[in-house]
Backbone as CSV, one residue per row, in Angstrom:
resi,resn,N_x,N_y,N_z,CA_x,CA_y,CA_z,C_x,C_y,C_z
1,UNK,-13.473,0.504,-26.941,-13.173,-0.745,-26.222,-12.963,-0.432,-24.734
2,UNK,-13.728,-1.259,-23.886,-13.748,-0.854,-22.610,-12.086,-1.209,-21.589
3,UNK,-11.744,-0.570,-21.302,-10.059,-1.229,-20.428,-10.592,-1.608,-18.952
4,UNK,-9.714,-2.993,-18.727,-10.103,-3.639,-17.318,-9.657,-2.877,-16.370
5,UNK,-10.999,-3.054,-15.092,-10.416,-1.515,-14.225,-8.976,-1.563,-13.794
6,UNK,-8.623,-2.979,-13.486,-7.041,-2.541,-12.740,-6.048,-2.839,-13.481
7,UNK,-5.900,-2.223,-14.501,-5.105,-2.944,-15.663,-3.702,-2.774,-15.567
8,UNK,-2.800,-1.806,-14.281,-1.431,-1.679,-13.790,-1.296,-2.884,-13.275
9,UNK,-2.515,-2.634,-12.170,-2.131,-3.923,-11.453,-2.039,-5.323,-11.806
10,UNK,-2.781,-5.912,-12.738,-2.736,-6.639,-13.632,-1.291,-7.617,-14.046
11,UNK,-1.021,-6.118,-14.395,0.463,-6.436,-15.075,1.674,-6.351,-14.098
12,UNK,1.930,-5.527,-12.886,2.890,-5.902,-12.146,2.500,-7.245,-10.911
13,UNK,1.242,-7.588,-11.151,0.646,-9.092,-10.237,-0.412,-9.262,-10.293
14,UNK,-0.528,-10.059,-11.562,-1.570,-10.698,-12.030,-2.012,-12.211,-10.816
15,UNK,-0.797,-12.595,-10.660,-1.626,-13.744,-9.575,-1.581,-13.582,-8.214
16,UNK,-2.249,-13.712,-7.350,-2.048,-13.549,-6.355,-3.124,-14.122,-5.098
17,UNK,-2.775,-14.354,-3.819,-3.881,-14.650,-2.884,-4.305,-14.365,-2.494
18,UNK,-3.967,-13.247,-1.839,-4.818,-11.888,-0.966,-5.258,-10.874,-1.606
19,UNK,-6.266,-10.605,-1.062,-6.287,-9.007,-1.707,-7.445,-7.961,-1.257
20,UNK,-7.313,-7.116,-1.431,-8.571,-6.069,-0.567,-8.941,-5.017,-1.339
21,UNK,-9.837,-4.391,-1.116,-10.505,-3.264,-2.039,-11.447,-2.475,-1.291
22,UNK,-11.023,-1.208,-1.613,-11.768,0.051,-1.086,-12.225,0.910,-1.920
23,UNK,-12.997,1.697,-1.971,-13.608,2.632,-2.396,-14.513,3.808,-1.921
24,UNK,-14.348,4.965,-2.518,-14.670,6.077,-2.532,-15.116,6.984,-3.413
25,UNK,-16.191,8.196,-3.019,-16.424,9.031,-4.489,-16.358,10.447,-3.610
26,UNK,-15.212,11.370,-4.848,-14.684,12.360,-4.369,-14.915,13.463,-5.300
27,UNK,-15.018,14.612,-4.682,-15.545,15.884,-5.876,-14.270,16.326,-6.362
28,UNK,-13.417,15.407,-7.643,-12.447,16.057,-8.184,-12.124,15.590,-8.674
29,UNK,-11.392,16.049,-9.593,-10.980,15.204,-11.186,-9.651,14.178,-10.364
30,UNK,-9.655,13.010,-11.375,-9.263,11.973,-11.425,-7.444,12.308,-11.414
31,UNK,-7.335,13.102,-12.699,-5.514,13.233,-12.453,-5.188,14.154,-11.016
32,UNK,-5.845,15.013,-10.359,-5.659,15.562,-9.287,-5.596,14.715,-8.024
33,UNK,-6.547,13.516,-8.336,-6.630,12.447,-7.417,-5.006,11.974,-6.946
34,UNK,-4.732,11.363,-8.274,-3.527,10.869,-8.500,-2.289,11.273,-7.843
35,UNK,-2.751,12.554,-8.500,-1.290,13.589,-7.819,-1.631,13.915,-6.449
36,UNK,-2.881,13.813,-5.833,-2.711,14.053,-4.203,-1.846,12.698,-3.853
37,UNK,-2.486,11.666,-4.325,-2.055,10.195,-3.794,-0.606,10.092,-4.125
38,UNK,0.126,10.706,-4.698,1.779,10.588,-5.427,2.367,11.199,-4.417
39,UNK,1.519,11.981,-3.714,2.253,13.614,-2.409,1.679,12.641,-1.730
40,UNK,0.989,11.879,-0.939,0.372,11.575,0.192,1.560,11.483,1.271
41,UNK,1.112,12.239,2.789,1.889,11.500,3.997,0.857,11.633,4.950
42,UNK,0.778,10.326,5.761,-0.174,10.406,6.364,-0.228,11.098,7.472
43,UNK,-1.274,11.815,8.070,-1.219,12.827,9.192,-0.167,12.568,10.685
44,UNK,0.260,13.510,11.149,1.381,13.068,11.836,0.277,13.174,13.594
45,UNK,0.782,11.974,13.740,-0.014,11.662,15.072,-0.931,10.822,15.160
46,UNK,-1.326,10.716,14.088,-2.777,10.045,14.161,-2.795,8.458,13.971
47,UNK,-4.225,8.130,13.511,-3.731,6.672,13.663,-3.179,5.515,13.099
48,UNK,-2.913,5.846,12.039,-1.651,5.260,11.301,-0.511,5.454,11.438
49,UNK,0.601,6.479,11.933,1.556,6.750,12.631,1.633,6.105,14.198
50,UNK,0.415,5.453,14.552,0.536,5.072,16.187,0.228,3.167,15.522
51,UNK,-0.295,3.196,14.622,-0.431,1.543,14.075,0.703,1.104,13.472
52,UNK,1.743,1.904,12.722,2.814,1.444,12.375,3.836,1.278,13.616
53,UNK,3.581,2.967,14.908,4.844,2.267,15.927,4.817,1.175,16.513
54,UNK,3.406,0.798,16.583,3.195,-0.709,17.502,3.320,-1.751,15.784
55,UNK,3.408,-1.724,15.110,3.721,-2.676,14.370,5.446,-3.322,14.113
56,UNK,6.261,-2.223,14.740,7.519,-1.857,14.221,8.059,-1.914,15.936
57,UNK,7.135,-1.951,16.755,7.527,-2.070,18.172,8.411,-3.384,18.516
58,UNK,7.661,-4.423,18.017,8.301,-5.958,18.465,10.049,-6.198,17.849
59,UNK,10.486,-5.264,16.723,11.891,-5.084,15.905,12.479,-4.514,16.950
60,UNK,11.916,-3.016,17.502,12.740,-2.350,18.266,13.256,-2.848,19.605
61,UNK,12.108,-3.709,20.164,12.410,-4.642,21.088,13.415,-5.403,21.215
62,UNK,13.240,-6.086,19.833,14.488,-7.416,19.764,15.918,-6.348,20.107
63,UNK,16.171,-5.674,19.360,16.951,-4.647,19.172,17.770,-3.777,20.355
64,UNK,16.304,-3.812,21.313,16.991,-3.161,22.450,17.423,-3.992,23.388
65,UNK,17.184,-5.458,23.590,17.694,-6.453,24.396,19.045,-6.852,23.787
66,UNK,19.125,-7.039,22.199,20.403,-7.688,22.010,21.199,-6.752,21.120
67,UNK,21.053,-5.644,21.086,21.718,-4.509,19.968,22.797,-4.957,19.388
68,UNK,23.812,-6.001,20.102,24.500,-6.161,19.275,24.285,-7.300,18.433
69,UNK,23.199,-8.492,18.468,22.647,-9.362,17.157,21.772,-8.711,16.613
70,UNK,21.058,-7.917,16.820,20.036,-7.368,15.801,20.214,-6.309,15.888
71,UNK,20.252,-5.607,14.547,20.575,-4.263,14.222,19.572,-3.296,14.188
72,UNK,19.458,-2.284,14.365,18.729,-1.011,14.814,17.649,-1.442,13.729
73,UNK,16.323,-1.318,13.354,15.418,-1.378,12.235,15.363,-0.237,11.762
74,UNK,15.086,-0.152,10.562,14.837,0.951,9.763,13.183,1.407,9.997
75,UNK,12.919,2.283,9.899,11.163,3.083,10.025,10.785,2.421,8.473
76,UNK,9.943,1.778,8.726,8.817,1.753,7.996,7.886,2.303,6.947
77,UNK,7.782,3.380,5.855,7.265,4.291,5.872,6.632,4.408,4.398
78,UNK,6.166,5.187,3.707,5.576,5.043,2.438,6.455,5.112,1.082
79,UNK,7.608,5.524,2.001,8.849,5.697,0.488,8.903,4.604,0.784
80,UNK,9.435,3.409,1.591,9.694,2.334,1.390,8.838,1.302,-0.217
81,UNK,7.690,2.188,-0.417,7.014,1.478,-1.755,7.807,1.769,-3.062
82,UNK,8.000,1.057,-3.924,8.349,1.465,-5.041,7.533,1.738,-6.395
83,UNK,7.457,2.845,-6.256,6.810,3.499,-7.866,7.209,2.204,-8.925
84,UNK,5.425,1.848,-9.138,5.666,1.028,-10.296,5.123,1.515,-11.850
85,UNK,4.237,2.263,-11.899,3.831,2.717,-13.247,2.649,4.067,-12.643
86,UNK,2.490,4.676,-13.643,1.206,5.882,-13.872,0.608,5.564,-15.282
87,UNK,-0.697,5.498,-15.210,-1.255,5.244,-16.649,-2.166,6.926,-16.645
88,UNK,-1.382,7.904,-16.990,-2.103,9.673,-17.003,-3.102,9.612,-15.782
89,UNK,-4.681,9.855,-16.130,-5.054,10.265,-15.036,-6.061,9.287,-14.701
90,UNK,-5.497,7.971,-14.851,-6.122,7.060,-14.784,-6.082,5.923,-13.623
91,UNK,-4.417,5.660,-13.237,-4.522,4.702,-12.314,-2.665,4.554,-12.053
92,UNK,-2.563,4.607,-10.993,-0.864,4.524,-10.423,-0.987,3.216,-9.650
93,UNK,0.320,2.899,-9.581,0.584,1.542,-8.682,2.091,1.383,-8.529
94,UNK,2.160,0.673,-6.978,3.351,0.661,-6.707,3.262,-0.747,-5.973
95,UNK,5.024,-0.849,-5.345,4.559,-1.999,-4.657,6.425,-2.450,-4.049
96,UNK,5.983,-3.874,-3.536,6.865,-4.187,-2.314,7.319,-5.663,-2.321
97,UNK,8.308,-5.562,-1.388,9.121,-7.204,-1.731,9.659,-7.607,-0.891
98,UNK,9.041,-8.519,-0.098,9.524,-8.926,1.344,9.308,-9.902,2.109
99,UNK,9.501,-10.243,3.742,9.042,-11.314,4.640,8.043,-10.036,5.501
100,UNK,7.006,-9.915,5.206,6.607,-8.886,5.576,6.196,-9.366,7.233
101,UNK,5.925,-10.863,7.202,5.528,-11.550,8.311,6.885,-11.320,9.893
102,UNK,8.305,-11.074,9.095,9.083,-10.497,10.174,9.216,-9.363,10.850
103,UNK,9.842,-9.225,12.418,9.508,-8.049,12.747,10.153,-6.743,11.916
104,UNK,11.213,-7.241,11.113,12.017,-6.266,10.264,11.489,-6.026,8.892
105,UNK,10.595,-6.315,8.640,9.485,-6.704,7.339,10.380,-7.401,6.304
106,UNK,11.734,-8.071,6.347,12.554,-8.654,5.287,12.253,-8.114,3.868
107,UNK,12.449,-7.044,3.877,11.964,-6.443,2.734,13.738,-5.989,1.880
108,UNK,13.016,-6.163,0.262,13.839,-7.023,-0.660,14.116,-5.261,-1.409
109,UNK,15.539,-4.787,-1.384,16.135,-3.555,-2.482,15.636,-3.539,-3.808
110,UNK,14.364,-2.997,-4.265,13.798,-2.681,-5.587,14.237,-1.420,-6.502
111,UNK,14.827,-1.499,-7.690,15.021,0.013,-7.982,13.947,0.134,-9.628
112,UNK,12.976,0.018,-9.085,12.565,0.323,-10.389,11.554,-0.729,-10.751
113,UNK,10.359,-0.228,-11.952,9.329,-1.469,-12.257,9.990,-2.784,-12.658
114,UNK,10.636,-2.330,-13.686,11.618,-3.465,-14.461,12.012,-4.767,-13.146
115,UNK,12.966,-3.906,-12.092,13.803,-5.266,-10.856,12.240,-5.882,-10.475
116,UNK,10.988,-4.925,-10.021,10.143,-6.131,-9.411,9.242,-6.925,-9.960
117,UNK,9.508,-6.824,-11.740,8.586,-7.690,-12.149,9.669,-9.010,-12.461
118,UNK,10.985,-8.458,-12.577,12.272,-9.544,-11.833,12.302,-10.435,-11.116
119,UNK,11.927,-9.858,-9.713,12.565,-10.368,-8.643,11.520,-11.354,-7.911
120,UNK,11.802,-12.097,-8.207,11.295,-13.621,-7.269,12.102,-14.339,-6.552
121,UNK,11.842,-14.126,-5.233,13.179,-14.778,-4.232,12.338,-15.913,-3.218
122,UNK,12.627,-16.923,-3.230,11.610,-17.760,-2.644,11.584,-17.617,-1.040
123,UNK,10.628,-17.675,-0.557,10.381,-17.900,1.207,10.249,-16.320,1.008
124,UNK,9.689,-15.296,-0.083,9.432,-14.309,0.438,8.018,-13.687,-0.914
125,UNK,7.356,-12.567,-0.167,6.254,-12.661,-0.664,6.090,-11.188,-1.570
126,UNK,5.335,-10.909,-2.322,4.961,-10.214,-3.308,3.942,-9.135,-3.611
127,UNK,3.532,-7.918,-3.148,2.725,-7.185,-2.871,2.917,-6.295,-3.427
128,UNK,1.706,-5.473,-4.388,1.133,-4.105,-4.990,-0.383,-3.663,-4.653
129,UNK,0.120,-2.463,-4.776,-0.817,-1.269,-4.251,-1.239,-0.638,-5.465
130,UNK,-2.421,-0.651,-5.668,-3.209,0.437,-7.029,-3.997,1.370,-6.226
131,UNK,-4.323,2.394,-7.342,-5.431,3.559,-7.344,-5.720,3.583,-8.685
132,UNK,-7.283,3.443,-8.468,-7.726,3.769,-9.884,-8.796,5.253,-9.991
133,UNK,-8.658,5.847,-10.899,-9.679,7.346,-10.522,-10.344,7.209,-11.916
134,UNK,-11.997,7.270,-11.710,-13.105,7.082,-12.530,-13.677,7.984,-12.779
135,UNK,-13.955,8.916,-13.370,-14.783,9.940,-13.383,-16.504,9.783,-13.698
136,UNK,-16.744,9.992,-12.654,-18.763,9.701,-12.958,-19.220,10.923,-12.222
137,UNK,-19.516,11.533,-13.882,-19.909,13.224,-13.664,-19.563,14.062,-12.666
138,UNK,-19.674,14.666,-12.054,-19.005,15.270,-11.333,-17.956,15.025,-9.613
139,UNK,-18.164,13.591,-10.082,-17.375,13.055,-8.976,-16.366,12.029,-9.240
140,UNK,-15.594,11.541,-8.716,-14.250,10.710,-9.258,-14.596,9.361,-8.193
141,UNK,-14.571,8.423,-8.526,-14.524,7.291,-7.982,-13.139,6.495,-8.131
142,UNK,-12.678,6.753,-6.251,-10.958,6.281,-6.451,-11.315,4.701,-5.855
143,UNK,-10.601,4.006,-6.623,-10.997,2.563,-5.913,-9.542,2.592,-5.679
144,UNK,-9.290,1.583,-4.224,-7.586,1.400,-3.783,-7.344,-0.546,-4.073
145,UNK,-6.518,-1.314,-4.485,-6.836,-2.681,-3.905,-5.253,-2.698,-3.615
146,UNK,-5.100,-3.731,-2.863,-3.840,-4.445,-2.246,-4.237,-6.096,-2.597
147,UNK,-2.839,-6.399,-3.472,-2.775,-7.596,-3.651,-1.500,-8.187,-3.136
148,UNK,-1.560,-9.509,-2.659,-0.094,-9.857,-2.188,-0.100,-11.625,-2.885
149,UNK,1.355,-11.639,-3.487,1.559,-13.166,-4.080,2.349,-13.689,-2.867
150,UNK,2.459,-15.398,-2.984,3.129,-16.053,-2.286,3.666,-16.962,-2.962
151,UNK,4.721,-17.156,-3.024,5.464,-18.321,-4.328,5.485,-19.223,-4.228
152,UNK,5.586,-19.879,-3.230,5.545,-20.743,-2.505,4.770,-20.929,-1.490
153,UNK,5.180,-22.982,-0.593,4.546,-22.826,0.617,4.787,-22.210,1.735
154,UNK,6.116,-22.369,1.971,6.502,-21.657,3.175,6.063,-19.753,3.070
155,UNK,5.955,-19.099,2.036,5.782,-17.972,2.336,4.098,-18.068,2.441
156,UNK,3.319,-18.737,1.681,2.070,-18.941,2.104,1.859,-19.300,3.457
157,UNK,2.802,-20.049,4.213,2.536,-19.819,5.084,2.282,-19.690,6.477
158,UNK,3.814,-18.783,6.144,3.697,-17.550,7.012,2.778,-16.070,6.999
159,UNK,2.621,-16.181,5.258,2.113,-15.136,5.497,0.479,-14.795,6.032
160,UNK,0.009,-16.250,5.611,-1.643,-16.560,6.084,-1.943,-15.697,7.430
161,UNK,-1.170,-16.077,9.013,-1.564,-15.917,9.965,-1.239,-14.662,10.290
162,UNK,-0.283,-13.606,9.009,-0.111,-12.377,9.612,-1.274,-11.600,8.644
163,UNK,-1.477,-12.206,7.397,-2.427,-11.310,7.011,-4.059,-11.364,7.830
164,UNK,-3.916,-12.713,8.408,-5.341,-12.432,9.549,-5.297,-11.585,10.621
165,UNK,-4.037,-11.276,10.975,-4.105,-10.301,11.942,-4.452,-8.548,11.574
166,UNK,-3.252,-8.744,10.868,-3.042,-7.261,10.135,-4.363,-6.584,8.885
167,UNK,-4.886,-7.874,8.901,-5.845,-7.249,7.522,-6.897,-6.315,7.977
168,UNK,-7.605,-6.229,9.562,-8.488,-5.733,9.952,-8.004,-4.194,10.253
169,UNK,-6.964,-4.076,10.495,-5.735,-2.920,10.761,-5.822,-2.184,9.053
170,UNK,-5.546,-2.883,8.185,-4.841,-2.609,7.150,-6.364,-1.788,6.328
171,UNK,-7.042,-2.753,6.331,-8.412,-2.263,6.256,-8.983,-0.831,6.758
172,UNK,-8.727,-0.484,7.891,-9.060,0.661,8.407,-8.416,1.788,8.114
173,UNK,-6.887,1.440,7.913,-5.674,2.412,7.546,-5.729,3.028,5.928
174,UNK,-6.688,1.795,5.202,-6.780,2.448,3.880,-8.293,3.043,3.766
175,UNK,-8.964,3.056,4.405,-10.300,3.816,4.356,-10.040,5.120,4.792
176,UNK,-8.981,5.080,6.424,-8.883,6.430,7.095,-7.993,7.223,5.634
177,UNK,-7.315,6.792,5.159,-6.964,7.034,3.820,-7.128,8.231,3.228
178,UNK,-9.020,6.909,2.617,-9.074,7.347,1.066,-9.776,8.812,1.691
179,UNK,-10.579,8.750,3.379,-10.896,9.877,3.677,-10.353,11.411,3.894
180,UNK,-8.611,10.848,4.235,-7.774,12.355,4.415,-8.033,12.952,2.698
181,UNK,-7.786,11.614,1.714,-7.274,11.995,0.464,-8.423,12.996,-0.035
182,UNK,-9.839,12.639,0.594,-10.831,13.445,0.230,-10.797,14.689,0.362
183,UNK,-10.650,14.892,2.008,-10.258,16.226,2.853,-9.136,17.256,2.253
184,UNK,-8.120,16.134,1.332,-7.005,17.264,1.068,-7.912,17.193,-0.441
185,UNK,-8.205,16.852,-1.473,-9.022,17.307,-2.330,-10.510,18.198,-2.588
186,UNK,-10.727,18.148,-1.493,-12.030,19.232,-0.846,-11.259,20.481,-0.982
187,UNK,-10.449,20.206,-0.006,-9.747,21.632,0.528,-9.162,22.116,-0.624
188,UNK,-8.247,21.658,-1.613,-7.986,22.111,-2.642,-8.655,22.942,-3.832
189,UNK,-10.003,22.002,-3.849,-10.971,22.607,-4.683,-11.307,23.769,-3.829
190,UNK,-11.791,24.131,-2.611,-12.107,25.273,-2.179,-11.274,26.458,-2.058
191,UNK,-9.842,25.867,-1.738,-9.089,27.422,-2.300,-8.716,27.555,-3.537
192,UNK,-8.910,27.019,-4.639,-8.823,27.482,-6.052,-10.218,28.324,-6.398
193,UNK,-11.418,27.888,-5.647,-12.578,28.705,-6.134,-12.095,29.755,-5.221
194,UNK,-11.563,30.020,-4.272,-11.780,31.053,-3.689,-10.389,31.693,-4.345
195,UNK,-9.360,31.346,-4.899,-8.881,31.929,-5.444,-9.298,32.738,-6.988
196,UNK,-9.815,31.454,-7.637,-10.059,32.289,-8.927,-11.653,33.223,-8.903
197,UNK,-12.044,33.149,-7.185,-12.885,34.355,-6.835,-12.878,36.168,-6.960
């Protein structure tokens, strides 16, 4: 019986309005995929570290004019996602809970799959992240998608005019991605052959 490709995602947000999809084919098995993507940090300097400071710029702003109404922002960063499931070497997903449309991303304390298939707080919006790893003969086909719910109108929308901005950004940030993820799976495979050389 064949299983639907995104079948995590499925189940931690099945409905939703947005959503995007990438893909790639990489010389390496599928659970290795996984586990690069579980370690991932993205390269320091580059351009996702310079797209998040200007994303996170307009918080620090508020911040530095009125420090004492708005409080210092927190960084932004990939722990901020919460581990939502691993299906072996098949497909991981995580995900997020917030006003992502603010400069502070109003993002909602998750501890666990269980709180965010929970937590529905209205005027705020709903977003998971998958990887799925395919194996077609000697290459792995990682597909990425981002889905985001809106519960309502008001978070619909707000969130409409930021995902038109950000999506062309967001887009690029997960391709430059799936390409490091390649680079560190290349490289891996080449020092194990040259190890078990």
């Amino acid at each position: 019986m064949q299983r639907d490709l995104m079948s995590l995602i499925d189940k931690f947000l099945p409905n939703y309005q947005f959503s995007e999809r990438h893909q790639a084919a990489m010389r390496c098995g599928p659970g290795e995929l996984l586990d690069i993507i579980q370690n991932f940090q993205p390269p320091k300097g580059g351009f996702s570290e310079t797209a998040m400071f200007l994303r996170q710029l307009p918080a620090k702003l508020m911040h530095w004019l009125a420090p004492s109404r708005v409080p210092r922002p927190s960084p932004f960063t990939l722990a901020n996602f919460v581990p939502l499931a691993r299906d072996g070497d098949r497909e991981i997903v995580a995900g997020l809970i917030g006003k992502f449309w603010r400069p502070d991303f109003g993002l909602c304390v998750v501890n666990g799959p269980s709180e965010f298939l929970a937590c529905n707080p209205p005027k705020t919006a709903k977003l998971a992240i998958g990887f799925v790893a395919e194996q077609f003969g000697e290459d792995t086909l990682l597909t990425t998608e981002t889905r985001v719910y809106c519960p309502d109108r008001y978070s619909l929308t707000m969130f409409f005019p930021y995902w038109l901005i950000i999506r062309p950004v967001s887009g690029l940030l997960r391709r430059r991605a799936l390409a490091t993820i390649r680079r560190i799976a290349e490289s891996q495979a080449v020092s194990e052959k040259e190890g078990a050389a």
